[in-house]
Every structure is written in C-alpha cells, then in structure tokens.
C-alpha cells in the first residue's frame, strides 16, 4: 500500500516502463500519493482543489488546484 514504494515499482513493471525520470504521480493525498511517489523517487503533483496548507515534511514537486492545468504540467 502507498506510501510503500513497492506499489509504484509493481505498477511500472506491469506497464513495462522503467524510466522514473518521465513518471509523475498525481494524487490528492499528501501522506499516501505524494509521500509514496517521493519514496519511490519520482516527481509528484498534489491535486489540491481546496487549497489546503502543505505539510513541511511532505513537499510535492508540483501542486495544482485545477485538473485543467495537468496537460500543461505534463508537457514539461
């Protein structure tokens, strides 16, 4: 279970994808989605539509408040 990095490894192996530098974990939970992605060594994007405060111990690579922003973010 997230935030165990093993779930991310299983998912990427299942997809046959190994380039962590081109993977982005998008999630709405700092403690499971974002921390899990960080534990696995991939970039993360916190979907935060309610504009909650960040926790100082879990900092995502990116943050978005609107899913419409994701296509531009993914192109980076």
GROMACS .gro file of C-alpha atoms in nm:
model
   76
    1UNK     CA    1   0.000   0.000   0.000
    2UNK     CA    2   0.106   0.357  -0.054
    3UNK     CA    3   0.331   0.516   0.064
    4UNK     CA    4   0.533   0.193   0.030
    5UNK     CA    5   0.743   0.246  -0.285
    6UNK     CA    6   0.689  -0.116  -0.387
    7UNK     CA    7   0.342  -0.040  -0.528
    8UNK     CA    8   0.494   0.208  -0.771
    9UNK     CA    9   0.757  -0.042  -0.882
   10UNK     CA   10   0.488  -0.304  -0.940
   11UNK     CA   11   0.280  -0.058  -1.143
   12UNK     CA   12   0.572   0.048  -1.364
   13UNK     CA   13   0.687  -0.309  -1.415
   14UNK     CA   14   0.334  -0.408  -1.510
   15UNK     CA   15   0.336  -0.131  -1.772
   16UNK     CA   16   0.684  -0.226  -1.891
   17UNK     CA   17   0.806   0.125  -1.812
   18UNK     CA   18   1.133   0.181  -1.629
   19UNK     CA   19   1.230   0.548  -1.682
   20UNK     CA   20   1.146   0.709  -1.347
   21UNK     CA   21   1.256   1.047  -1.481
   22UNK     CA   22   0.947   1.056  -1.702
   23UNK     CA   23   0.690   0.947  -1.443
   24UNK     CA   24   0.464   1.179  -1.248
   25UNK     CA   25   0.249   1.068  -0.956
   26UNK     CA   26  -0.066   1.280  -0.940
   27UNK     CA   27  -0.271   1.243  -0.627
   28UNK     CA   28  -0.485   1.416  -0.369
   29UNK     CA   29  -0.327   1.268  -0.058
   30UNK     CA   30  -0.001   1.407   0.076
   31UNK     CA   31   0.052   1.113   0.309
   32UNK     CA   32  -0.002   0.830   0.061
   33UNK     CA   33   0.013   0.955  -0.300
   34UNK     CA   34   0.276   1.225  -0.268
   35UNK     CA   35   0.488   1.063   0.003
   36UNK     CA   36   0.469   0.733  -0.183
   37UNK     CA   37   0.590   0.890  -0.506
   38UNK     CA   38   0.872   1.065  -0.322
   39UNK     CA   39   0.968   0.737  -0.152
   40UNK     CA   40   0.992   0.578  -0.496
   41UNK     CA   41   1.200   0.864  -0.635
   42UNK     CA   42   0.956   1.009  -0.888
   43UNK     CA   43   0.813   1.357  -0.935
   44UNK     CA   44   0.481   1.424  -0.770
   45UNK     CA   45   0.188   1.659  -0.821
   46UNK     CA   46  -0.054   1.726  -0.539
   47UNK     CA   47  -0.408   1.787  -0.659
   48UNK     CA   48  -0.526   2.036  -0.400
   49UNK     CA   49  -0.861   2.186  -0.509
   50UNK     CA   50  -0.939   2.307  -0.156
   51UNK     CA   51  -0.606   2.492  -0.129
   52UNK     CA   52  -0.507   2.318   0.192
   53UNK     CA   53  -0.177   2.408   0.357
   54UNK     CA   54   0.127   2.198   0.275
   55UNK     CA   55   0.284   1.991   0.548
   56UNK     CA   56   0.651   2.085   0.584
   57UNK     CA   57   0.758   1.719   0.585
   58UNK     CA   58   0.583   1.629   0.256
   59UNK     CA   59   0.657   1.871  -0.027
   60UNK     CA   60   0.535   1.775  -0.376
   61UNK     CA   61   0.730   1.861  -0.689
   62UNK     CA   62   0.423   2.041  -0.824
   63UNK     CA   63   0.085   2.145  -0.693
   64UNK     CA   64  -0.236   2.214  -0.882
   65UNK     CA   65  -0.577   2.337  -0.779
   66UNK     CA   66  -0.746   2.260  -1.110
   67UNK     CA   67  -0.724   1.939  -1.314
   68UNK     CA   68  -0.736   2.150  -1.631
   69UNK     CA   69  -0.377   2.255  -1.550
   70UNK     CA   70  -0.245   1.899  -1.582
   71UNK     CA   71  -0.192   1.883  -1.961
   72UNK     CA   72   0.043   2.183  -1.950
   73UNK     CA   73   0.223   2.040  -1.649
   74UNK     CA   74   0.268   1.701  -1.812
   75UNK     CA   75   0.418   1.859  -2.125
   76UNK     CA   76   0.702   2.000  -1.914
   0.00000   0.00000   0.00000
